[in-house]
XYZ file of C-alpha atoms in Angstrom:
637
model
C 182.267 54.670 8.101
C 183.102 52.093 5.387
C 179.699 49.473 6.001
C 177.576 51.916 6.673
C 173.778 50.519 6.504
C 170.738 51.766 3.819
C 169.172 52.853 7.187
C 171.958 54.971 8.357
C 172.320 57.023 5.647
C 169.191 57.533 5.608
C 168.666 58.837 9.104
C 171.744 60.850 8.515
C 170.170 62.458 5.517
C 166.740 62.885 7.415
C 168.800 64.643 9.982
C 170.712 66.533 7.313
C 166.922 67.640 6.201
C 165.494 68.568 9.269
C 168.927 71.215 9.903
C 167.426 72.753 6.819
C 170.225 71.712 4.118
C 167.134 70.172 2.137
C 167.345 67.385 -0.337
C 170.911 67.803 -1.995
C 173.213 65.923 0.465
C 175.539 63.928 -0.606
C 176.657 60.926 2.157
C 179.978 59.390 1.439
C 182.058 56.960 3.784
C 185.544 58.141 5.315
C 187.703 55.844 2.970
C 186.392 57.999 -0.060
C 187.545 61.136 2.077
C 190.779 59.769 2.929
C 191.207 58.608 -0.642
C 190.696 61.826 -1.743
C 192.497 63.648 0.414
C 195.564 61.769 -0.044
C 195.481 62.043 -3.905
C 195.105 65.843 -2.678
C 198.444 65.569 -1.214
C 199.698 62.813 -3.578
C 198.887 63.343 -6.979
C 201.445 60.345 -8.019
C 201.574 58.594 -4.842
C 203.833 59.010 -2.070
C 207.085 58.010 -3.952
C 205.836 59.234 -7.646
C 208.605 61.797 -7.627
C 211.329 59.569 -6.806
C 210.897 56.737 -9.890
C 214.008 58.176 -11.751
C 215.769 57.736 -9.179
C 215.284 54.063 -8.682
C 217.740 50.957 -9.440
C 216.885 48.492 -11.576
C 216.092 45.967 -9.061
C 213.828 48.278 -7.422
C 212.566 49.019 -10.750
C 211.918 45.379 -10.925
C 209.741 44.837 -7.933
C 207.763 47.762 -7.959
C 207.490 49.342 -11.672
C 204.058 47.767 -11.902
C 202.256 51.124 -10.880
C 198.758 50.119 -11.286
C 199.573 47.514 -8.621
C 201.343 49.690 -6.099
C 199.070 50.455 -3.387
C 198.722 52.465 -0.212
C 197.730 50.966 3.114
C 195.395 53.172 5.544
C 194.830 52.705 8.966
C 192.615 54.553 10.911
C 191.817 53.534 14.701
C 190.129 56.158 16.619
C 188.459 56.272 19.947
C 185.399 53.879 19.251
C 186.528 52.060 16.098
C 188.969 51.131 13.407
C 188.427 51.340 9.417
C 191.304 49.897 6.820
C 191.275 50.834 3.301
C 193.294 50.339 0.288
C 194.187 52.420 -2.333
C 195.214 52.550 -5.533
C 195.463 55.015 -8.591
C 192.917 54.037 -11.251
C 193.725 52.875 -14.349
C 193.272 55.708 -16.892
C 192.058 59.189 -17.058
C 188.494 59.983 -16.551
C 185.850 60.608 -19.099
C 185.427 64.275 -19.328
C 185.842 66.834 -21.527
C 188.973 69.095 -22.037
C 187.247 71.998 -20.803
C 186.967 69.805 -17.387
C 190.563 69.124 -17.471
C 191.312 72.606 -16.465
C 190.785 74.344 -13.242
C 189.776 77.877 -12.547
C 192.871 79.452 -13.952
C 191.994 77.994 -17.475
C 195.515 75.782 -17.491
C 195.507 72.306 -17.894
C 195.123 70.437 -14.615
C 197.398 67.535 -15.680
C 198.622 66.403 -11.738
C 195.416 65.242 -11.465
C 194.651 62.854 -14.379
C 194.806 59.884 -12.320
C 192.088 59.633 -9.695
C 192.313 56.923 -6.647
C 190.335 54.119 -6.212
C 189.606 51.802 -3.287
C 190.492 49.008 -3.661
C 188.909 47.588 -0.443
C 187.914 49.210 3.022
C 186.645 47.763 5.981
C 185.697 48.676 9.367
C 185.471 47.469 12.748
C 182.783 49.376 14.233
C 183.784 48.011 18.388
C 187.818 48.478 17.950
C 189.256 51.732 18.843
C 191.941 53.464 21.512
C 188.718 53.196 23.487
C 189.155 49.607 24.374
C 192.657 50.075 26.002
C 190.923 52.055 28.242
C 188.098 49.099 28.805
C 190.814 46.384 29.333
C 192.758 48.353 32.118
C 189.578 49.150 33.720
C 188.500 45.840 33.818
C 191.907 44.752 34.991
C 192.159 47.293 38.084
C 188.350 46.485 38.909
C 189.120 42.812 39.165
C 192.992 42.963 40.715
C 193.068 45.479 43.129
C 192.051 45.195 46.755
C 190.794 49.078 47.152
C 188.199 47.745 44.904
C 187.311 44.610 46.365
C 183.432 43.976 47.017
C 182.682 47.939 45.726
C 179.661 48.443 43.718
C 181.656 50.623 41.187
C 179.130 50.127 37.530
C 180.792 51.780 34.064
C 177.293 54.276 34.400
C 178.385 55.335 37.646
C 180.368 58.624 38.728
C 182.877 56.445 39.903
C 182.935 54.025 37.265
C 184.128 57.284 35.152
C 186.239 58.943 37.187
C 188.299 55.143 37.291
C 187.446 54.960 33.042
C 189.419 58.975 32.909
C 192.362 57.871 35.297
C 192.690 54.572 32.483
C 192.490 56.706 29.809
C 195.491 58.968 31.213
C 197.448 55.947 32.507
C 197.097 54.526 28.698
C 198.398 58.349 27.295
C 201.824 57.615 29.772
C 202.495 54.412 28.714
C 202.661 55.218 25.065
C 205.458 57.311 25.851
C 206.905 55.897 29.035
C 207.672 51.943 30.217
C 205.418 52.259 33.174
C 203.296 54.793 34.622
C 201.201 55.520 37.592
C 197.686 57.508 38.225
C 195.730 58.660 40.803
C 192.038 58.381 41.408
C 190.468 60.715 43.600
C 187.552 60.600 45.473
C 186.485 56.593 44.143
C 185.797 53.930 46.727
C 184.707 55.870 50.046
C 186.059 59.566 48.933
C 189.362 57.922 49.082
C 191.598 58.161 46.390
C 193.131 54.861 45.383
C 196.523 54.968 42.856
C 196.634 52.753 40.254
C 199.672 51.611 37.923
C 200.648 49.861 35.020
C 203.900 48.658 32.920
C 203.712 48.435 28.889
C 204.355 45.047 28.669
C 201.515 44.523 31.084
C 198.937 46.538 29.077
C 200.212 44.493 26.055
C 198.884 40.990 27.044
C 196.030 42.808 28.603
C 195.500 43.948 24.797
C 196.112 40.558 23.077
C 192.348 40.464 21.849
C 192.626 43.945 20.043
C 195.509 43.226 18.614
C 194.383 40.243 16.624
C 191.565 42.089 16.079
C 193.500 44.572 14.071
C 196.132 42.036 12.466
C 192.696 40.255 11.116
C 191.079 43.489 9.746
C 194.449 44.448 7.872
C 194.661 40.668 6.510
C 190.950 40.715 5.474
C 190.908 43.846 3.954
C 194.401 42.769 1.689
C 192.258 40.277 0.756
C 189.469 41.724 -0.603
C 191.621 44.320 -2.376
C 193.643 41.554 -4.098
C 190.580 40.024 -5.254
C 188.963 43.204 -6.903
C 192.794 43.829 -8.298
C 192.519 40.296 -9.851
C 189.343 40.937 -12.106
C 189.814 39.946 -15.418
C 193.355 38.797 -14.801
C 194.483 35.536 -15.714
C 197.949 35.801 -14.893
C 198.488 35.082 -11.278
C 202.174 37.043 -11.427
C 200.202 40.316 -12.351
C 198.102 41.105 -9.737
C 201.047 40.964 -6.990
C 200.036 44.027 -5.270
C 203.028 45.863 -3.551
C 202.285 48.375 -0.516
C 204.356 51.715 -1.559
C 202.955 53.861 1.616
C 201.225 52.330 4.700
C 199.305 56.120 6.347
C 198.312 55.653 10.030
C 195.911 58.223 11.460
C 193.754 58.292 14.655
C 194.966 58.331 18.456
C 194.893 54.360 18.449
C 197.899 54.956 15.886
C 199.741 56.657 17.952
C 199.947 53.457 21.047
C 203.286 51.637 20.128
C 201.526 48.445 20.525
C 199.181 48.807 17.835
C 201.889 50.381 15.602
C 203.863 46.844 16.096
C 200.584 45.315 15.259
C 200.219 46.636 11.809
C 204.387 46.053 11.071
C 203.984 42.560 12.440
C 200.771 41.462 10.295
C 202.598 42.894 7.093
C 205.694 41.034 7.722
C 202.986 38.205 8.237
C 201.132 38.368 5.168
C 201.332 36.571 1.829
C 198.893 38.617 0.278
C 200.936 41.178 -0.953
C 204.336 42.704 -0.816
C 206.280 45.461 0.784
C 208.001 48.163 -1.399
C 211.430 48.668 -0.452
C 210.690 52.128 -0.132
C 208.814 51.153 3.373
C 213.162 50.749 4.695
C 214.422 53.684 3.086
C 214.229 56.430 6.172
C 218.243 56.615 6.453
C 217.705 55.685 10.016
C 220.099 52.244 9.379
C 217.226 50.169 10.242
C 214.760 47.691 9.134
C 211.785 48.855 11.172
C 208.704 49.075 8.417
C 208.220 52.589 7.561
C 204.355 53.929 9.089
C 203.802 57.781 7.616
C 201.545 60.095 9.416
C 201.008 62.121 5.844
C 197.121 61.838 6.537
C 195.896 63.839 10.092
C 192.075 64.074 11.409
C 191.132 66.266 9.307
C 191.954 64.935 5.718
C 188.227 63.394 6.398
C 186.951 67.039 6.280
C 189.270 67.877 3.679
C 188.075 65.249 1.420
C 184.375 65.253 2.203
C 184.797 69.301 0.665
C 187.099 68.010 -2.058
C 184.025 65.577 -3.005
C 181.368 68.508 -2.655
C 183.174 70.778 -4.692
C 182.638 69.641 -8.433
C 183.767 73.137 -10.082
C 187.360 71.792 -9.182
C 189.387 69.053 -11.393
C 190.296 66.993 -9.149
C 186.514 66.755 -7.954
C 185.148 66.191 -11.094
C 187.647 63.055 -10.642
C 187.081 61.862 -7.672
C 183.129 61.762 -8.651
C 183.593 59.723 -11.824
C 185.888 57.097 -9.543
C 182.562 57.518 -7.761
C 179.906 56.518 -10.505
C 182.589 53.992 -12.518
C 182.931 51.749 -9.282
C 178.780 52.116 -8.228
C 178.280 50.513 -11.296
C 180.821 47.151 -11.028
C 181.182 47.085 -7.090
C 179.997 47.415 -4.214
C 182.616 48.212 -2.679
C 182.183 52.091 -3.884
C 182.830 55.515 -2.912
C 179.106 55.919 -1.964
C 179.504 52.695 0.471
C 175.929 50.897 0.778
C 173.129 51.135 -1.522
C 171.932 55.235 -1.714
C 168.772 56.088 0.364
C 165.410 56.002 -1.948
C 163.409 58.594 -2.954
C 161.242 59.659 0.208
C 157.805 58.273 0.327
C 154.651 59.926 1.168
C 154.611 58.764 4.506
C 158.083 59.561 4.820
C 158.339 62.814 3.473
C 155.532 63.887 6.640
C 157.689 62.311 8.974
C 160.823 64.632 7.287
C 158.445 67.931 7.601
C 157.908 66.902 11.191
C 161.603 66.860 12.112
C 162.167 69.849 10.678
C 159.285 71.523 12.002
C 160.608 70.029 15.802
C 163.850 71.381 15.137
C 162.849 74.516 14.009
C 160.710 74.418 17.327
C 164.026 73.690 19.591
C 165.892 76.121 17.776
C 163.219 78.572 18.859
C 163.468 77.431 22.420
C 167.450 77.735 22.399
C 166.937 81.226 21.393
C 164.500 81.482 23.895
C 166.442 80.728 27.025
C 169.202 82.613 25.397
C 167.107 85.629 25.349
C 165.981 85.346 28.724
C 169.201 84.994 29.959
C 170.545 88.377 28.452
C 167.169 89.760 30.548
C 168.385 88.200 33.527
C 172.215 89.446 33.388
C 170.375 92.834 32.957
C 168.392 92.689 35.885
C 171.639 91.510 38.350
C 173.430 94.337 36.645
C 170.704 96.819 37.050
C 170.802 95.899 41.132
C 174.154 95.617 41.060
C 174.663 99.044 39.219
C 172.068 101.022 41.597
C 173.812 99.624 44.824
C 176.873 100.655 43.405
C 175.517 104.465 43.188
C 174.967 104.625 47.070
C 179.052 105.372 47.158
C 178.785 106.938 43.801
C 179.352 111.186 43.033
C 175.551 111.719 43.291
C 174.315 109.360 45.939
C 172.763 112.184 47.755
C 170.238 112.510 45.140
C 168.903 109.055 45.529
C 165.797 108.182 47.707
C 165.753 106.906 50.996
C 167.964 103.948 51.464
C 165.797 101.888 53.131
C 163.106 102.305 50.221
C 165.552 102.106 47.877
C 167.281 98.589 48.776
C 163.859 97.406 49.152
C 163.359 97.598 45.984
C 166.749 96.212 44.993
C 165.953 93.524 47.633
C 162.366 92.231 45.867
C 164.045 91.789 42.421
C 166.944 89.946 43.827
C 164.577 87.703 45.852
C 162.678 87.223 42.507
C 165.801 86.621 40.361
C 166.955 83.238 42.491
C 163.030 82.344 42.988
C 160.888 79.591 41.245
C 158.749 82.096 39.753
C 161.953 83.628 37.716
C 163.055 79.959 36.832
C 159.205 79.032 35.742
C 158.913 82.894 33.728
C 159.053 82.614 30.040
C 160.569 85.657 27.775
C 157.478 87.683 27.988
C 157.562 87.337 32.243
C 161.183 88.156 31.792
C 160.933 91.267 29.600
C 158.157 92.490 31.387
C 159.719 92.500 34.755
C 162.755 93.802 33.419
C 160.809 96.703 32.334
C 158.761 97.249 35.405
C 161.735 97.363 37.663
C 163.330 100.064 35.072
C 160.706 101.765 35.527
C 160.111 102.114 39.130
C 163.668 102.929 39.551
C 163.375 105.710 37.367
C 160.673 106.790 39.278
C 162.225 106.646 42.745
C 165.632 107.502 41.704
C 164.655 110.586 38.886
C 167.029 112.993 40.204
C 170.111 110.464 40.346
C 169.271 109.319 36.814
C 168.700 112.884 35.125
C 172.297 114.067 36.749
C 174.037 111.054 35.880
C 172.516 111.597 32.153
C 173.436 115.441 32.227
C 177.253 114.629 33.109
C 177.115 112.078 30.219
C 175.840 114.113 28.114
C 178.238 116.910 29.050
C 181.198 114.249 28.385
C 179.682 113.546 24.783
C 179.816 117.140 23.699
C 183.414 117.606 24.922
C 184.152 114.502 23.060
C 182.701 115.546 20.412
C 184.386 118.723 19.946
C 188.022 117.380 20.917
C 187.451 114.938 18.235
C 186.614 117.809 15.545
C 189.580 119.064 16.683
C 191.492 116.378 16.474
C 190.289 115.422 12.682
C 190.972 119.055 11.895
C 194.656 118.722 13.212
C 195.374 115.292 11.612
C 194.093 116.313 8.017
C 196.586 119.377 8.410
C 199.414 117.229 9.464
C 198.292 114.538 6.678
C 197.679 112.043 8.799
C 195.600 108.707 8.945
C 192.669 109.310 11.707
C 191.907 105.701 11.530
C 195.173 104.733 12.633
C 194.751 103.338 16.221
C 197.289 100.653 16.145
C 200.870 101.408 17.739
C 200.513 105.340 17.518
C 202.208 107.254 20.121
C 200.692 110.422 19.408
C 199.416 112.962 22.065
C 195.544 112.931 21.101
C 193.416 115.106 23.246
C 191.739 112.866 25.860
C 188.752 113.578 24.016
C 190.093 111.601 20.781
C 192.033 108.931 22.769
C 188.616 108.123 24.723
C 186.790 107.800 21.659
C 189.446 105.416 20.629
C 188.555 103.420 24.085
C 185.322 102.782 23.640
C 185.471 102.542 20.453
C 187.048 99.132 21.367
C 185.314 98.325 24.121
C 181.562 98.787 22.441
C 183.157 96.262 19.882
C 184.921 93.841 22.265
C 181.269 93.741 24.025
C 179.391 92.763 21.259
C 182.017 90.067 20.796
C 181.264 88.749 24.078
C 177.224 89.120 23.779
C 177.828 86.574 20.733
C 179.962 84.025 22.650
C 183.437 85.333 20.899
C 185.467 85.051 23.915
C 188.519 85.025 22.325
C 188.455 87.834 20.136
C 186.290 89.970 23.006
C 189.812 89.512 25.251
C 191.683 90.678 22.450
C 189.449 94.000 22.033
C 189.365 94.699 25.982
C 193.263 94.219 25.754
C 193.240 96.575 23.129
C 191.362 99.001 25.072
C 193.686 99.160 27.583
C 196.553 99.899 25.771
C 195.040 102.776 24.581
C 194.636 103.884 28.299
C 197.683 103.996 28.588
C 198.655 106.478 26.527
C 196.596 109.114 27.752
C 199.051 112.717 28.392
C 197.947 115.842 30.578
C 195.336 114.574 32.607
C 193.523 116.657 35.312
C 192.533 114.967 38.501
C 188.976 114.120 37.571
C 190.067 112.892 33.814
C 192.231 110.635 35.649
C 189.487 109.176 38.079
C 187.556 108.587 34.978
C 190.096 106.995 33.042
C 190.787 105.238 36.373
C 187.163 103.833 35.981
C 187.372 102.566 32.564
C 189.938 100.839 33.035
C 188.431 99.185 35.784
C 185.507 98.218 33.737
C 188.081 96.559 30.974
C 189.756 94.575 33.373
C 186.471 93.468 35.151
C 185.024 92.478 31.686
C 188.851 90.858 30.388
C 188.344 89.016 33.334
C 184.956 87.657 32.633
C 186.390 86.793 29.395
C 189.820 85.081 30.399
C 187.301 82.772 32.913
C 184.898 82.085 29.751
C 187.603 80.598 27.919
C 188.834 78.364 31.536
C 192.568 80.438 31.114
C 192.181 81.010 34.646
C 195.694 82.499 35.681
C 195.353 85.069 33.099
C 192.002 85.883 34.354
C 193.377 85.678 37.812
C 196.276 88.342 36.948
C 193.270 90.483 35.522
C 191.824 90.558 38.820
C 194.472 91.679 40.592
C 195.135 94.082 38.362
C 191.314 95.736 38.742
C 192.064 95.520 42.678
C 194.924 97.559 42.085
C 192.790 100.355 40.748
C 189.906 99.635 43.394
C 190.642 97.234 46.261
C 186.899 97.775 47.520
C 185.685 96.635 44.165
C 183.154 93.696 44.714
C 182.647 92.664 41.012
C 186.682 92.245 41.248
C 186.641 90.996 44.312
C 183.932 88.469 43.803
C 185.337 87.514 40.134
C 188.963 86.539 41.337
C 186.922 84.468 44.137
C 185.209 82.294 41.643
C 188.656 82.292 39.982
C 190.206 80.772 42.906
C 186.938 78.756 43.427
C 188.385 77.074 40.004
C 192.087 76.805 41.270
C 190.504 74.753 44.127
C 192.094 77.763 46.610
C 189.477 77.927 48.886
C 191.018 80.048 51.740
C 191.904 82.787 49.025
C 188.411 82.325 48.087
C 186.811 82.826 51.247
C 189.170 85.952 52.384
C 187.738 87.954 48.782
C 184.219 86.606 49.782
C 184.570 88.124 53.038
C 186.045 91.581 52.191
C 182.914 91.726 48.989
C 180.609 90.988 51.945
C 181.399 93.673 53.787
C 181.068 96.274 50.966
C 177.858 94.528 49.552
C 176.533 92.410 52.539
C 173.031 91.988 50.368
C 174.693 90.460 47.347
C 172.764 86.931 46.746
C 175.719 85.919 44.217
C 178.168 86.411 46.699
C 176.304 84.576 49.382
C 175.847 81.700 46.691
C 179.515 81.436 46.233
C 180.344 81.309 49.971
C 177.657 78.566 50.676
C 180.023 76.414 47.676
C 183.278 77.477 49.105
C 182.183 76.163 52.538
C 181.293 73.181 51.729
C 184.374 72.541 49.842
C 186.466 73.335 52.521
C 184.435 70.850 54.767
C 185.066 67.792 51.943
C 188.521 69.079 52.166
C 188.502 68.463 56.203
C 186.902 65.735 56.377
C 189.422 63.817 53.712
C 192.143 65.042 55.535
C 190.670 64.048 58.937
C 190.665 60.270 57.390
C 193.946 60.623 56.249
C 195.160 61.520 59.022
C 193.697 58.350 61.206
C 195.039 56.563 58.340
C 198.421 57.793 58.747
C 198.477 57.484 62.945
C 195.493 55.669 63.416
């Protein structure tokens, strides 16, 4: 932010370091972003188009374009910056070769970079403190509250902070508005509500705050406009554009704040442009041009010097280094790293490159551990599966199972690091192939057997779409009647890819593959009675792992409607079964939750995960009796 200390920008370059972008970091403030951004946008200001089409007595007031300026506001959650703006005086020092862009034409829109003028910041004033001032206000007014303990670090001091925060969202579109707090003083909930006019005098302090930082920040920028001007009638500044940005901008109150301390101010003028939105009114004009991420926009602007306008923008940079401080690069730049310095550098690099290797660490052993639940899960399964009669003994068999699910959810498993993990994931592979040889080897032959078909239908199928002249790698919205072969290649084709998506955290695009997927299965023609118990079975699988998917991104209805639709194909399916539980574990349905647990129970009474769940669910539904229980001798005593 505009301010910003020697020592900040230093730590944020030491950080910048140790993420391994080395040396070459630039650090600018947000006002030289914004700046930039809005010359992006603006290459002759907001109303630079319209100066034919002035009258002479708006010609009068505001023809004096190196004194027409543009206002910024910015208040977000935690603090506030104001900055003014102005084009600079002349063209920048560069060759003609750097007046054209990467087209080779002339780059003439941008011959006039901005300046700042001025740009201050008020590092404790944000849409934060509206939420401050109403939680002070309920804390001290209401009797729920009276002689609680309730502290700003405490889970209720939070869950009262969120409620404010919503409660401040209504009233900056309604008069008055009312929230409820659950769970705060005694696991009662206790509503709380508020009019706009009272969360205006509760606000009194922030507004001055703001009208002062506008008014001190004209200030300055009509003092750096008056250098080396003797005439006092020439440095009149005139505001052409006043840009608000931020979610404090967007509260009425402080929106009447910034139009009441420029009808206020003697400092400088307002272009008549600011009462020219047809609407009939006089109400100063406030333009949202500028969003949250012109800072991002700019800051790449900046970075990017094989551009014209970036070339600009860094000469703006160097010409007011040199006769302000008040400069692009706000605050002096961070020295040259010392000796001493440059170890302590290394050594935050070297820690980070440590956690890094840590991060992956724990991701890798997680991947070990979904393996292993799958791998129990998987040979459970194939006691009801085609070949179950080749398996071992049952009771042998689920002892097994048994040890490595005890392991998973012990202290050992939690304490293992990736070596622990990847052995026992081997050594239970292993001893299941030993016990369970014949199972595996059929299971492998019929796969294989599938492959080979495939294979050959999909020869086939090339062979027949080269004759016909077709595209074979059109799988999009094609109705034709592949061999199932061809069209099951197609599948999992999709589904391979919409797993690795998922493996990488690409939840998004993952649902979009399994979707895919299933489209595809249904266009499958002439099935025999086993093909159709296969496809039956992939499809299952996609809407299991769509799901997973739908729940990873929190859409939990559409994950929900997945769920139903797997129980459609297999009502005795426990991964469906126990995935739409956790879904309604989410909705806060815990009877629906319960009756899913209970039918998964009784196909896979072993299942640790399952028991887990249940142990959550019932203790929800005893919070949920007991608050009713109070309510109820509330209500009747």
């Amino acid at each position: 932010p505009p301010g910003c200390t020697k020592e900040a920008r230093q730590v944020l370059n030491d950080a910048a370091y140790a993420a391994g972008l080395g040396d070459n970091v630039q650090v600018v403030n947000a006002a030289a972003c914004i700046a930039t951004a809005y010359k992006r946008k603006f290459p002759d200001g907001r109303f630079g188009s319209q100066d034919k089409e002035d009258t002479s007595e708006e010609k009068e007031k505001d023809d004096e374009k190196s004194h027409r300026v543009t206002l910024v506001v910015d208040m977000g959650h935690a603090q506030t910056s104001v900055s003014v703006l102005k084009f600079s005086d002349g063209k920048h020092a560069t060759s003609g070769e750097d007046n054209k862009d990467n087209s080779g034409e002339d780059d003439n829109d941008h011959s006039r970079p901005m300046e700042i003028l001025a740009s201050t910041c008020h590092k404790s004033l944000g849409a934060g403190s509206v939420d401050v001032q109403l939680w002070n206000h309920f804390l001290s007014t209401l009797p729920a509250f009276s002689g609680s303990s309730i502290k700003p670090s405490s889970k209720s001091g939070q869950r009262l902070l969120d409620a404010c925060q919503k409660l401040k969202h209504l009233l900056s579109q309604l008069p008055d508005g009312k929230v409820t707090v659950e769970n705060i003083v005694n696991d009662q909930d206790v509503p709380i509500q508020c009019t706009r006019s009272t969360l205006v005098e509760l606000c009194e302090s922030e507004k001055a705050s703001l009208s002062n930082l506008i008014e001190s920040t004209l200030k300055q920028a009509l003092e750096k406009n008056s250098n080396g001007i003797d005439n006092e009638s020439q440095t009149k500044m005139v505001i052409e554009s006043i840009e608000i940005l931020g979610g404090g901008c967007r509260i009425p109150m402080f929106q009447n704040a910034i139009r009441q301390a420029l009808k206020n101010t003697n400092v400088a003028e307002m272009s008549t442009k600011l009462q020219q939105d047809g609407s009939g009114t006089e109400e100063m004009i406030l333009s949202r041009s500028l969003d949250d991420t012109s800072v991002a926009l700019g800051a790449a602007v900046l970075g990017d010097t094989t551009t014209s306008l970036g070339k600009q923008q860094q000469w703006v940079m160097m010409k007011n280094m040199t006769s302000t401080s008040n400069s692009f690069f706000e605050g002096e730049e961070p020295s040259s790293p010392s000796a001493n310095h440059e170890e302590y550098r290394q050594q935050l690099y070297n820690e980070e490159k440590r956690m890094a290797a840590l991060d992956e660490e724990i991701a890798l052993k997680g991947e070990i551990r979904n393996k292993l639940e799958a791998h129990v899960l998987q040979m459970r399964s194939a006691k009801h599966g085609k070949y179950s009669s080749l398996l071992p003994d049952a009771t042998q068999l689920d002892e097994h199972l048994e040890q490595v699910d005890d392991w998973l959810f012990s202290e050992e498993a939690d304490d293992a690091n990736l070596t622990d993990m990847q052995s026992k994931l081997d050594s239970t592979i292993a001893k299941t192939n030993e016990m369970c040889s014949a199972y595996l080897q059929a299971v492998k032959d019929e796969q294989e057997a599938k492959d080979r078909q495939m294979e050959e239908e999909a020869k086939q199928a090339q062979a027949e779409a080269a004759a016909a002249g077709g595209d074979e790698d059109e799988e999009d919205h094609d109705n034709r009647r592949l061999p199932k072969k061809r069209r099951m290649e197609i599948v999992m084709k999709n589904k391979a890819e919409a797993n690795e998506l998922f493996s990488d955290g690409n939840y998004r695009h993952a649902a979009a593959r399994y979707t895919k997927a299933l489209t595809h299965c249904a266009k499958f023609v002439d099935l025999s009675p086993e093909d159709l118990e296969e496809v039956k079975g992939v499809k299952l699988s996609l809407n299991l792992n769509l799901a997973l998917a739908y729940f990873k991104l929190e859409k939990f209805d559409q994950s929900l409607r997945v769920c139903n639709e797997a129980l459609e194909l297999d009502d005795k399916s426990v991964k469906a079964l126990y995935r739409r539980a956790t879904v309604f574990y989410e909705k806060k349905r815990w009877d629906d939750a319960i009756k899913d647990l209970q039918t998964a129970s009784g196909v896979a009474p072993d299942d640790k995960a399952i028991k887990k769940l249940q142990q959550k669910v019932d203790l929800q539904i005893k919070r949920q009796k007991a608050k009713e229980k109070k309510m109820a001798q509330k209500m009747f005593g």
